[in-house]
Coordinates of C-alpha atoms in Angstrom, one line a residue:
X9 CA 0.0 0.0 0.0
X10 CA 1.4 3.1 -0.8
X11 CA 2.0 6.0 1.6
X12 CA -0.6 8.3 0.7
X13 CA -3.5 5.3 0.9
X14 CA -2.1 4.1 4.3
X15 CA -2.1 7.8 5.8
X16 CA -6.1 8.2 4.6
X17 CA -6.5 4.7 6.0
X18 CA -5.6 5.9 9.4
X19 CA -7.3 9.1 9.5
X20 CA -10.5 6.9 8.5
X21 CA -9.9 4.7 10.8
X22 CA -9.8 7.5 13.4
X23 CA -13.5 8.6 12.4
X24 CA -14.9 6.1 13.9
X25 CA -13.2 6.7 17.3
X26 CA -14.3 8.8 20.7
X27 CA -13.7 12.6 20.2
X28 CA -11.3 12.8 22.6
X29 CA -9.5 9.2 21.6
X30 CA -9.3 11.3 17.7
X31 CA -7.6 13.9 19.5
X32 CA -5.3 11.4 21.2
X33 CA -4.5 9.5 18.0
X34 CA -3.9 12.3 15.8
X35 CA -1.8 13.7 18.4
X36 CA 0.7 11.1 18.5
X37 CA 1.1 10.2 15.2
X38 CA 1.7 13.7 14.8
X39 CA 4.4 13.3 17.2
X40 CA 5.7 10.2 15.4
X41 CA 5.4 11.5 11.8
X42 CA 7.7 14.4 13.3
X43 CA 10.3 12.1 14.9
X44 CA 10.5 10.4 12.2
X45 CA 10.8 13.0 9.8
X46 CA 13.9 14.3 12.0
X47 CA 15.7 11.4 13.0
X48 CA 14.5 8.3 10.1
X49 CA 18.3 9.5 8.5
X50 CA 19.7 8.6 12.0
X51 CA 17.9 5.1 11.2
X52 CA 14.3 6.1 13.1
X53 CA 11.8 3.0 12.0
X54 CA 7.8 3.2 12.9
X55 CA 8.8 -0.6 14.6
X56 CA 10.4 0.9 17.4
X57 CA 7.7 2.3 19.6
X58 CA 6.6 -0.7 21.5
X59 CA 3.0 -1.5 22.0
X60 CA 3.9 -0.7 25.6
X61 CA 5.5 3.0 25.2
X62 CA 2.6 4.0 23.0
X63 CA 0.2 2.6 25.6
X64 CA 1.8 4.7 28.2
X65 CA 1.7 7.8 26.0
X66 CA -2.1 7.2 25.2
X67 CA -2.5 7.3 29.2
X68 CA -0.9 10.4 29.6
X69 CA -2.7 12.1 26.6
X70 CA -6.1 10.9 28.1
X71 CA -5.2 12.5 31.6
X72 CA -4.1 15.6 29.9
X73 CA -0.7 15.3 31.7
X74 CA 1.2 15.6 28.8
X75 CA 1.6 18.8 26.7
X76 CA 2.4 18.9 23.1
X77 CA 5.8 19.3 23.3
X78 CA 6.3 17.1 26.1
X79 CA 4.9 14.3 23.9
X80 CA 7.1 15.2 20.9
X81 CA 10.6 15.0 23.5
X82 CA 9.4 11.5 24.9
X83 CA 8.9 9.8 21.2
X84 CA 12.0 11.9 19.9
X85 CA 13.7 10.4 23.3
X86 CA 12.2 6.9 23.0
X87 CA 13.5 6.9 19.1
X88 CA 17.0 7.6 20.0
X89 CA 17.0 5.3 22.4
X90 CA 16.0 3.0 19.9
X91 CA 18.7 3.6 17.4
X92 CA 21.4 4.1 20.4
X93 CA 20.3 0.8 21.4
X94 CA 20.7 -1.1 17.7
X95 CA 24.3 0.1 17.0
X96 CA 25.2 -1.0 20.4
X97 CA 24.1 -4.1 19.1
X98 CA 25.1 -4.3 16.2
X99 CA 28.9 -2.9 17.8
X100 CA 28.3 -5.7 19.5
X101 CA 28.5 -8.3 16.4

């Protein structure tokens, strides 16, 4: 599927949620389209948000104890962990 079709997929997909779970989904994949537009040249990949970050995130958003920017420095953080974390391993081999 190209880009383009999987981007109106998800925003679809989004219609048919709560308003305020909309608000939290566009807001983080926001977030994550940023990220990776920054740091995908730093070898960023979609893959490495675990189920278990972004479910922690979604928490947050819902309590509305996380602002906008705060959001965008934990997936920026959580991403350069990411890659920090593959060329260790791969250093490693």
């Amino acid at each position: 599927m190209s880009e383009g079709l999987a981007e109106v997929a998800l925003i679809k997909d989004a219609r048919s949620l709560p308003a305020q779970m909309q608000k939290v989904y566009m807001q983080l994949l926001s977030a994550i389209d940023c990220s990776l537009a920054k740091l995908r040249p730093s070898g960023a990949a979609p893959e490495q948000l675990s189920e278990e970050f972004i479910d922690k995130l979604v928490n947050q958003l819902l309590r509305q104890s996380l602002s906008r920017q705060a959001l965008q420095d934990c997936v920026d953080s959580e991403f350069l962990r990411q890659i920090l974390r593959q060329s260790e391993l791969t250093a490693e081999c």
